[in-house]
CSV table of C-alpha atoms in Angstrom, one decimal:
chain,number,residue,atom,x,y,z
A,149,MET,CA,0.0,0.0,0.0
A,150,GLN,CA,2.8,2.4,0.9
A,151,MET,CA,4.5,2.0,-2.5
A,152,LEU,CA,1.2,2.5,-4.4
A,153,LEU,CA,0.5,5.6,-2.4
A,154,GLN,CA,4.0,7.0,-3.2
A,155,LEU,CA,3.6,6.3,-6.9
A,156,SER,CA,0.1,7.8,-6.9
A,157,PHE,CA,1.1,11.0,-5.2
A,158,SER,CA,4.2,11.2,-7.4
A,159,LEU,CA,2.2,10.9,-10.7
A,160,VAL,CA,-0.8,13.1,-9.7
A,161,GLY,CA,1.3,15.6,-7.9
A,162,GLY,CA,3.8,16.0,-10.7
A,163,LEU,CA,1.0,16.5,-13.3
A,164,LEU,CA,-0.8,19.1,-11.1
A,165,MET,CA,2.5,20.9,-10.5
A,166,SER,CA,3.0,21.0,-14.3
A,167,ARG,CA,-0.1,23.2,-14.6
A,168,LEU,CA,1.5,25.7,-12.2
A,169,ALA,CA,4.7,25.5,-14.2
A,170,LYS,CA,2.8,26.3,-17.4
A,171,LYS,CA,1.4,29.5,-15.9
A,172,LEU,CA,5.0,30.5,-15.0
A,173,ASN,CA,6.2,29.5,-18.5
A,174,LEU,CA,8.4,26.8,-17.2
A,175,PRO,CA,9.0,23.3,-18.7
A,176,ALA,CA,7.0,20.4,-17.2
A,177,VAL,CA,10.3,18.7,-16.4
A,178,THR,CA,11.1,21.4,-13.8
A,179,ALA,CA,7.7,20.9,-12.2
A,180,TYR,CA,8.2,17.1,-11.9
A,181,LEU,CA,11.7,17.6,-10.3
A,182,VAL,CA,10.3,20.2,-7.8
A,183,THR,CA,7.5,17.8,-7.0
A,184,GLY,CA,10.1,15.1,-6.2
A,185,LEU,CA,11.9,17.5,-4.0
A,186,LEU,CA,8.7,18.3,-2.0
A,187,LEU,CA,7.8,14.6,-1.7
A,188,GLY,CA,11.4,13.6,-0.9
A,189,PRO,CA,13.0,12.7,2.4
A,190,TYR,CA,14.2,16.3,3.0
A,191,CYS,CA,10.7,17.9,2.8
A,192,LEU,CA,7.5,15.9,3.5
A,193,GLY,CA,9.6,12.9,4.4
A,194,ALA,CA,11.4,14.9,7.1
A,195,LEU,CA,8.1,15.9,8.6
A,196,GLY,CA,7.1,12.3,9.0
A,197,LEU,CA,4.4,12.4,6.3
A,198,THR,CA,5.6,9.1,4.8
A,199,HIS,CA,2.1,8.3,3.4
A,200,LEU,CA,2.4,11.4,1.2
A,201,GLY,CA,6.0,11.2,0.3
A,202,PHE,CA,9.3,9.3,0.8
A,203,GLY,CA,10.5,9.0,4.4
A,204,THR,CA,14.1,7.9,3.6
A,205,PRO,CA,16.5,7.9,0.6
A,206,GLU,CA,16.2,4.1,0.7
A,207,ALA,CA,12.4,4.4,0.0
A,208,VAL,CA,13.3,6.3,-3.2
A,209,ALA,CA,16.0,3.7,-4.1
A,210,ASP,CA,13.4,0.9,-3.8
A,211,LEU,CA,11.7,2.3,-6.9
A,212,ASN,CA,15.0,2.5,-8.9
A,213,ILE,CA,13.7,-0.1,-11.3
A,214,ILE,CA,11.2,2.5,-12.6
A,215,SER,CA,14.0,4.9,-13.4
A,216,GLN,CA,16.0,2.2,-15.1
A,217,VAL,CA,13.0,1.2,-17.3
A,218,ALA,CA,12.3,4.9,-18.1
A,219,LEU,CA,15.9,5.4,-19.2
A,220,GLY,CA,15.6,2.4,-21.4
A,221,PHE,CA,12.5,3.9,-23.2
A,222,ILE,CA,14.2,7.3,-23.4
A,223,ALA,CA,17.3,5.7,-25.1
A,224,PHE,CA,15.0,3.6,-27.4
A,225,THR,CA,13.2,6.8,-28.5
A,226,ILE,CA,16.5,8.7,-29.1
A,227,GLY,CA,17.7,5.7,-31.2
A,228,ASN,CA,14.8,6.4,-33.5
A,229,GLU,CA,16.5,9.7,-34.5
A,230,PHE,CA,19.4,7.8,-36.0
A,231,ARG,CA,17.6,7.1,-39.3
A,232,LEU,CA,19.8,6.8,-42.4
A,233,SER,CA,18.3,9.9,-43.9
A,234,GLN,CA,19.3,11.9,-40.8
A,235,LEU,CA,22.7,10.4,-40.7
A,236,LYS,CA,23.4,11.2,-44.3
A,237,SER,CA,22.6,14.9,-43.7
A,238,MET,CA,23.9,15.4,-40.2
A,239,GLY,CA,25.9,12.3,-39.2
A,240,ARG,CA,29.4,13.9,-39.8
A,241,GLN,CA,28.4,17.0,-37.9
A,242,ALA,CA,26.9,15.0,-35.0
A,243,ILE,CA,30.0,12.9,-34.6
A,244,THR,CA,32.4,15.9,-34.8
A,245,VAL,CA,30.4,17.9,-32.3
A,246,GLY,CA,29.6,15.0,-30.0
A,247,ILE,CA,33.3,14.1,-29.6
A,248,LEU,CA,34.9,17.6,-29.6
A,249,GLN,CA,32.5,19.3,-27.1
A,250,ALA,CA,32.9,16.4,-24.7
A,251,VAL,CA,36.7,16.5,-24.9
A,252,ALA,CA,36.8,20.3,-24.6
A,253,THR,CA,34.5,20.2,-21.5
A,254,THR,CA,36.7,17.6,-19.8
A,255,ALA,CA,39.9,19.5,-20.6
A,256,LEU,CA,38.5,22.8,-19.2
A,257,VAL,CA,37.1,21.3,-16.0
A,258,ASP,CA,40.3,19.4,-15.5
A,259,ALA,CA,42.4,22.5,-15.9
A,260,ALA,CA,40.2,24.5,-13.5
A,261,LEU,CA,40.1,21.9,-10.8
A,262,ILE,CA,43.9,21.2,-11.1
A,263,VAL,CA,44.5,24.9,-10.5
A,264,LEU,CA,42.3,24.7,-7.5
A,265,HIS,CA,44.4,21.8,-6.2
A,266,LEU,CA,47.6,23.8,-6.7
A,267,MET,CA,46.1,26.7,-4.8
A,268,ASN,CA,45.0,24.4,-1.9
A,269,PRO,CA,46.1,20.7,-2.1
A,270,GLU,CA,43.9,19.9,0.9
A,271,LEU,CA,40.7,21.1,-0.9
A,272,ILE,CA,40.8,18.5,-3.8
A,273,SER,CA,43.3,15.9,-5.0
A,274,ILE,CA,44.6,15.5,-8.5
A,275,SER,CA,42.8,12.1,-8.9
A,276,SER,CA,39.5,13.6,-7.9
A,277,ALA,CA,40.1,16.6,-10.2
A,278,ILE,CA,40.6,14.5,-13.3
A,279,THR,CA,37.7,12.2,-12.4
A,280,LEU,CA,35.3,15.2,-12.1
A,281,GLY,CA,36.6,16.5,-15.4
A,282,ALA,CA,35.6,13.3,-17.1
A,283,ILE,CA,32.2,13.2,-15.5
A,284,ALA,CA,31.6,16.7,-16.7
A,285,ALA,CA,31.4,15.4,-20.3
A,286,ALA,CA,28.2,13.5,-19.6
A,287,THR,CA,24.9,15.0,-20.7
A,288,ALA,CA,21.5,13.8,-19.5
A,289,PRO,CA,19.3,12.8,-22.5
A,290,ALA,CA,16.1,12.5,-20.5
A,291,ALA,CA,15.5,16.2,-19.7
A,292,THR,CA,16.5,17.2,-23.2
A,293,LEU,CA,14.1,14.7,-24.8
A,294,MET,CA,11.2,15.7,-22.5
A,295,VAL,CA,11.6,19.4,-23.4
A,296,VAL,CA,11.6,18.5,-27.1
A,297,ARG,CA,8.6,16.3,-26.7
A,298,GLN,CA,6.6,18.8,-24.6
A,299,TYR,CA,7.0,21.7,-27.0
A,300,LYS,CA,7.1,19.6,-30.2
A,301,ALA,CA,10.4,21.2,-31.1
A,302,ASP,CA,11.7,20.5,-34.5
A,303,GLY,CA,14.4,21.9,-36.8
A,304,PRO,CA,18.1,21.6,-37.5
A,305,LEU,CA,19.2,22.4,-34.0
A,306,THR,CA,16.7,19.9,-32.4
A,307,ARG,CA,17.7,17.1,-34.8
A,308,LEU,CA,21.4,17.7,-34.2
A,309,LEU,CA,20.9,18.0,-30.5
A,310,LEU,CA,19.2,14.5,-30.2
A,311,LEU,CA,22.0,12.9,-32.2
A,312,VAL,CA,24.7,14.6,-30.1
A,313,VAL,CA,23.3,13.6,-26.7
A,314,ALA,CA,23.2,10.0,-28.0
A,315,ILE,CA,26.8,10.1,-29.1
A,316,ASP,CA,27.8,11.9,-25.9
A,317,ASP,CA,27.1,8.8,-23.8
A,318,ALA,CA,29.6,6.7,-25.7
A,319,VAL,CA,32.2,9.5,-25.6
A,320,GLY,CA,31.6,10.2,-21.9
A,321,LEU,CA,32.0,6.5,-21.1
A,322,VAL,CA,35.4,6.3,-22.7
A,323,LEU,CA,36.6,9.6,-21.1
A,324,PHE,CA,35.5,8.5,-17.7
A,325,SER,CA,37.0,5.0,-17.9
A,326,ALA,CA,40.3,6.4,-19.0
A,327,SER,CA,40.4,9.2,-16.5
A,328,PHE,CA,39.2,7.0,-13.6
A,329,GLY,CA,41.9,4.5,-14.5
A,330,VAL,CA,44.6,7.2,-14.4
A,331,ALA,CA,43.2,8.5,-11.1
A,332,SER,CA,43.2,5.0,-9.6
A,333,ALA,CA,46.8,4.6,-10.8
A,334,LEU,CA,47.9,7.9,-9.2
A,335,GLU,CA,46.5,6.6,-5.9
A,336,SER,CA,47.9,3.1,-6.1
A,337,GLY,CA,51.0,3.7,-8.1
A,338,ALA,CA,50.2,1.1,-10.7
A,339,VAL,CA,48.7,1.7,-14.2
A,340,ASN,CA,46.2,-0.9,-15.4
A,341,ALA,CA,46.0,-0.7,-19.2
A,342,VAL,CA,43.0,-3.1,-19.2
A,343,THR,CA,41.0,-0.9,-17.0
A,344,VAL,CA,42.0,2.3,-18.8
A,345,LEU,CA,41.7,1.2,-22.4
A,346,ALA,CA,40.2,-2.2,-23.0
A,347,GLU,CA,37.2,-2.3,-20.7
A,348,PRO,CA,35.4,0.9,-22.0
A,349,ILE,CA,35.9,-0.2,-25.6
A,350,ILE,CA,34.7,-3.7,-24.8
A,351,GLU,CA,31.6,-2.2,-23.0
A,352,ILE,CA,30.8,0.0,-26.0
A,353,VAL,CA,31.2,-2.9,-28.6
A,354,LEU,CA,29.2,-5.4,-26.5
A,355,SER,CA,26.4,-2.8,-26.0
A,356,LEU,CA,26.2,-2.0,-29.7
A,357,VAL,CA,26.2,-5.7,-30.6
A,358,LEU,CA,23.5,-6.6,-28.1
A,359,GLY,CA,21.4,-3.6,-29.1
A,360,GLY,CA,21.7,-4.4,-32.8
A,361,ALA,CA,20.7,-8.0,-32.2
A,362,ALA,CA,17.7,-6.9,-30.1
A,363,GLY,CA,16.6,-4.4,-32.8
A,364,TRP,CA,16.7,-7.0,-35.5
A,365,LEU,CA,14.9,-9.6,-33.4
A,366,LEU,CA,12.2,-7.1,-32.5
A,367,TYR,CA,11.5,-6.5,-36.1
A,368,TRP,CA,11.5,-10.2,-36.8
A,369,VAL,CA,8.9,-10.8,-34.1
A,370,GLU,CA,6.8,-7.7,-35.0
A,371,ARG,CA,6.2,-9.1,-38.5
A,372,TYR,CA,4.0,-11.9,-37.1
A,373,PHE,CA,1.5,-9.4,-35.6
A,374,HIS,CA,-0.7,-7.0,-37.4
A,375,SER,CA,-2.7,-5.5,-34.6
A,376,ARG,CA,-1.4,-2.1,-33.4
A,377,SER,CA,-2.0,-2.9,-29.8
A,378,LYS,CA,-0.1,-6.2,-30.0
A,379,ARG,CA,2.8,-4.6,-31.8
A,380,LEU,CA,2.9,-2.0,-29.1
A,381,SER,CA,3.0,-4.7,-26.5
A,382,ILE,CA,5.8,-6.5,-28.2
A,383,SER,CA,7.8,-3.3,-28.4
A,384,ILE,CA,7.3,-2.6,-24.7
A,385,GLY,CA,8.3,-6.2,-23.9
A,386,PHE,CA,11.5,-5.9,-25.9
A,387,VAL,CA,12.6,-2.6,-24.3
A,388,LEU,CA,12.1,-4.3,-20.9
A,389,LEU,CA,14.2,-7.2,-22.1
A,390,THR,CA,17.1,-5.0,-23.3
A,391,VAL,CA,17.0,-3.1,-20.0
A,392,ALA,CA,17.3,-6.4,-18.1
A,393,LEU,CA,20.1,-7.8,-20.3
A,394,SER,CA,22.1,-4.5,-20.0
A,395,MET,CA,22.3,-5.1,-16.3
A,396,VAL,CA,24.3,-8.3,-16.8
A,397,GLU,CA,27.9,-8.1,-15.6
A,398,PHE,CA,30.7,-10.7,-15.3
A,399,GLU,CA,34.4,-11.1,-15.2
A,400,ALA,CA,36.7,-13.4,-17.3
A,401,GLY,CA,40.5,-13.5,-17.3
A,402,GLY,CA,40.7,-10.5,-15.1
A,403,VAL,CA,38.6,-8.3,-17.5
A,404,HIS,CA,35.3,-6.9,-16.4
A,405,PHE,CA,32.5,-7.3,-19.0
A,406,GLY,CA,29.3,-5.2,-18.8
A,407,PHE,CA,26.8,-3.2,-20.9
A,408,SER,CA,25.7,0.5,-21.1
A,409,LEU,CA,21.9,0.6,-20.7
A,410,LEU,CA,21.7,3.7,-22.8
A,411,LEU,CA,23.8,2.4,-25.6
A,412,VAL,CA,22.0,-0.9,-25.7
A,413,CYS,CA,18.5,0.6,-25.9
A,414,MET,CA,19.7,3.3,-28.4
A,415,MET,CA,21.1,0.7,-30.7
A,416,THR,CA,17.9,-1.3,-30.4
A,417,GLY,CA,15.9,1.7,-31.5
A,418,THR,CA,18.3,2.6,-34.3
A,419,VAL,CA,18.4,-0.8,-35.9
A,420,PHE,CA,14.6,-1.3,-35.6
A,421,CYS,CA,13.7,2.1,-37.1
A,422,ASN,CA,16.0,1.6,-40.1
A,423,ILE,CA,14.8,-1.9,-41.1
A,424,CYS,CA,11.1,-1.7,-40.1
A,425,ASP,CA,8.8,0.1,-42.6
A,426,PHE,CA,6.1,0.7,-39.9
A,427,SER,CA,8.5,1.9,-37.2
A,428,GLU,CA,7.5,5.6,-37.3
A,429,GLU,CA,3.8,4.9,-36.6
A,430,LEU,CA,4.7,2.4,-33.9
A,431,MET,CA,7.2,4.8,-32.2
A,432,GLY,CA,4.4,7.4,-31.9
A,433,ARG,CA,2.3,4.9,-30.0
A,434,VAL,CA,5.2,4.0,-27.7
A,435,ASP,CA,5.7,7.7,-27.0
A,436,GLY,CA,2.1,8.0,-25.8
A,437,TRP,CA,2.4,4.9,-23.6
A,438,THR,CA,5.5,6.1,-21.8
A,439,THR,CA,4.3,9.6,-20.7
A,440,PRO,CA,3.3,8.5,-17.2
A,441,LEU,CA,6.6,6.5,-16.9
A,442,PHE,CA,8.6,9.6,-17.7
A,443,VAL,CA,6.7,11.7,-15.2
A,444,LEU,CA,7.5,9.2,-12.5
A,445,PHE,CA,11.1,9.1,-13.6
A,446,PHE,CA,11.6,12.9,-13.1
A,447,VAL,CA,9.6,13.0,-9.8
A,448,LEU,CA,11.8,10.2,-8.4
A,449,SER,CA,14.9,12.0,-9.7
A,450,GLY,CA,13.8,15.0,-7.8
A,451,ALA,CA,13.2,13.0,-4.7
A,452,GLU,CA,16.8,11.6,-4.9
A,453,LEU,CA,18.4,15.0,-4.8
A,454,ASP,CA,20.2,15.3,-1.5
A,455,LEU,CA,19.7,18.8,0.1
A,456,LYS,CA,22.1,18.0,3.0
A,457,ILE,CA,25.0,18.8,0.7
A,458,LEU,CA,24.1,22.5,0.7
A,459,SER,CA,25.4,22.7,4.3
A,460,ASN,CA,29.0,21.8,3.2
A,461,PRO,CA,31.0,24.9,2.2
A,462,MET,CA,33.8,22.8,0.6
A,463,VAL,CA,31.3,21.0,-1.7
A,464,LEU,CA,29.6,24.3,-2.6
A,465,LEU,CA,33.0,25.8,-3.6
A,466,ILE,CA,34.2,22.9,-5.7
A,467,GLY,CA,30.7,22.5,-7.1
A,468,ALA,CA,30.6,26.1,-8.1
A,469,VAL,CA,33.9,25.8,-10.0
A,470,TYR,CA,32.7,22.6,-11.6
A,471,ILE,CA,29.4,24.1,-12.7
A,472,VAL,CA,31.0,27.3,-14.1
A,473,PHE,CA,33.7,25.6,-16.1
A,474,ARG,CA,31.5,22.7,-17.2
A,475,SER,CA,29.0,25.2,-18.6
A,476,LEU,CA,31.8,27.1,-20.3
A,477,GLY,CA,33.2,23.9,-21.7
A,478,LYS,CA,29.8,22.8,-23.1
A,479,TYR,CA,29.1,26.2,-24.7
A,480,LEU,CA,32.6,26.9,-26.1
A,481,GLY,CA,33.2,23.3,-27.1
A,482,ALA,CA,29.9,23.1,-28.9
A,483,TYR,CA,30.4,26.5,-30.6
A,484,GLY,CA,33.9,25.7,-31.8
A,485,SER,CA,33.0,22.2,-33.0
A,486,CYS,CA,29.9,23.5,-34.8
A,487,ALA,CA,32.1,26.1,-36.5
A,488,ILE,CA,34.6,23.3,-37.6
A,489,SER,CA,31.8,21.1,-38.9
A,490,GLY,CA,30.1,23.9,-40.8
A,491,CYS,CA,26.9,24.3,-38.8
A,492,GLY,CA,24.7,27.4,-39.1
A,493,GLU,CA,25.0,30.4,-36.9
A,494,SER,CA,21.8,29.6,-34.9
A,495,ILE,CA,23.1,26.1,-34.1
A,496,LYS,CA,26.5,27.5,-33.0
A,497,LYS,CA,24.9,30.0,-30.7
A,498,HIS,CA,22.4,27.7,-29.0
A,499,LEU,CA,23.6,24.1,-29.0
A,500,GLY,CA,25.9,24.4,-26.1
A,501,ILE,CA,23.2,25.7,-23.8
A,502,THR,CA,21.0,22.7,-24.6
A,503,LEU,CA,23.8,20.3,-23.5
A,504,LEU,CA,23.9,21.5,-19.9
A,505,PRO,CA,21.4,19.1,-18.2
A,506,GLN,CA,23.2,16.4,-16.2
A,507,ALA,CA,21.7,13.6,-14.2
A,508,GLY,CA,21.6,9.7,-14.3
A,509,VAL,CA,24.8,9.0,-16.2
A,510,ALA,CA,26.9,11.4,-14.2
A,511,LEU,CA,25.5,9.9,-10.9
A,512,GLY,CA,26.4,6.4,-12.1
A,513,MET,CA,29.9,7.6,-12.8
A,514,ALA,CA,30.1,9.3,-9.4
A,515,LEU,CA,29.1,6.1,-7.7
A,516,THR,CA,32.0,4.3,-9.3
A,517,ALA,CA,34.3,7.2,-8.3
A,518,GLN,CA,33.5,6.6,-4.6
A,519,GLN,CA,36.4,4.0,-4.7
A,520,LEU,CA,38.8,6.9,-4.7
A,521,ALA,CA,40.3,8.2,-1.4
A,522,ASP,CA,38.0,11.2,-1.4
A,523,GLY,CA,35.3,9.7,-3.6
A,524,ALA,CA,32.6,10.8,-1.2
A,525,MET,CA,33.5,14.4,-2.0
A,526,VAL,CA,33.3,13.7,-5.7
A,527,ARG,CA,29.8,12.2,-5.3
A,528,SER,CA,28.7,15.2,-3.3
A,529,VAL,CA,29.9,17.6,-5.9
A,530,ILE,CA,28.1,15.8,-8.6
A,531,LEU,CA,24.9,15.6,-6.5
A,532,PHE,CA,25.2,19.4,-6.1
A,533,SER,CA,25.7,20.0,-9.8
A,534,VAL,CA,22.8,17.7,-10.7
A,535,LEU,CA,20.6,19.6,-8.3
A,536,VAL,CA,21.5,22.9,-10.1
A,537,TYR,CA,21.5,21.5,-13.7
A,538,GLU,CA,18.3,19.5,-13.4
A,539,LEU,CA,16.3,22.5,-12.1
A,540,VAL,CA,17.9,25.1,-14.4
A,541,GLY,CA,18.8,23.0,-17.5
A,542,PRO,CA,15.3,22.3,-18.8
A,543,MET,CA,14.5,26.0,-18.7
A,544,LEU,CA,17.7,27.0,-20.5
A,545,THR,CA,17.0,24.2,-23.1
A,546,LYS,CA,13.6,25.6,-23.8
A,547,ARG,CA,14.9,29.2,-24.1
A,548,ALA,CA,17.6,28.1,-26.5
A,549,LEU,CA,15.2,26.1,-28.7
A,550,THR,CA,12.7,29.0,-28.7
A,551,ALA,CA,15.5,31.5,-29.6
A,552,ALA,CA,16.4,29.3,-32.5
A,553,GLY,CA,12.8,29.4,-33.7
A,554,GLU,CA,12.2,25.7,-33.2
A,555,ILE,CA,9.5,25.9,-30.6
A,556,ARG,CA,6.2,27.4,-31.8
A,557,GLU,CA,4.1,29.6,-29.5
A,558,GLU,CA,1.8,27.6,-27.3
A,559,GLY,CA,-1.9,27.6,-27.8
A,560,ARG,CA,-1.9,28.3,-31.5
A,561,THR,CA,-2.2,24.7,-32.6
A,562,SER,CA,-2.9,21.4,-31.1
A,563,ALA,CA,-0.1,19.9,-29.1
A,564,ARG,CA,-0.8,16.6,-30.9
A,565,LYS,CA,0.4,18.1,-34.2
A,566,LYS,CA,3.9,18.2,-35.3
A,567,ASN,CA,5.8,21.5,-35.3
A,568,THR,CA,5.7,21.8,-39.1
A,569,HIS,CA,6.5,25.5,-39.1
A,570,ALA,CA,9.8,25.0,-37.3
A,571,ALA,CA,10.6,21.9,-39.4
A,572,SER,CA,10.3,24.0,-42.6
A,573,ALA,CA,12.1,27.0,-41.2
């Protein structure tokens, strides 16, 4: 009963809060996150109103499977953007921007935090500085996708953005694995080439192979059904399957083998949408089914945000440096890489702002970074940055897409219709 009450208040409360957010001209994602904060263990939970909210962080963690499934559907939806027609026109630009902006962000944050270490070695270690720099490369696809879906954004910037956030996951994984391997070596005095180079590449390759196989198998099974409802059910079942398989981990010969949930589900969506002639209509139906799931995902994300870290001055200082230089890295990296790849002026000016949201992937990396000597501090800094980016990022993404002319004015046409004006602009 307790869990059902929590889910009910999360879903209904998030949707009611989104009505207030609309009056304030804020994205619905922000409303869902604020709802999570209010229902979380540091607001209603702290007052002992556990039937209305979450009394402890563990109560939120018990519902983690919902967040994992939601991320799987988010990645599956983004994979649908990797159609051959899109890749032919924007593939080179997406790869160039995806790689260069991530590397530039990591380099800038690394430099800033290393300078902070040189000024005060007790404040932050070199190993923590380079680890935080690598985590800075990660961008949250969930908040970006929700803003795009809510406002039916469409146009060159939106299409490039969805491709870049997908590529960003793979690039961020490599950067983090390499940086964390170096950081561990600095603390232990021994460099492990397998951990630094082999394991991230193996994880990416395994994820792409598993996702490709799942996408082909999904199409093969879908051909035996003609009912729209049954095809929808099969699609949902396969996304759940890929989420489950992506959680498998094992070791062999001293090498750790695992999968990236986002890459597996993205690849499943990519292969399926490129070989299935009815995928576009089916993906539209999947989008409608997943709306309540995404609301719960963001409410739970808000409930996970730890407000206790705001009482630690050291975390706030390092977090402020991290946020400022990560934001500069994303903006300048995106601007420079867009210029190199020949993107239009509007994309150069606004893409970097849309890459600021950060959440699940960064938190996962921070969890791994807790193995460092001061890993608890690294996790606290990331929690603080996620608190800021998740509340501010969606608003900035909306403003950037609006300034680029890819979000139409609300109320002029039905929200069920595609933004054809922006698409043709």
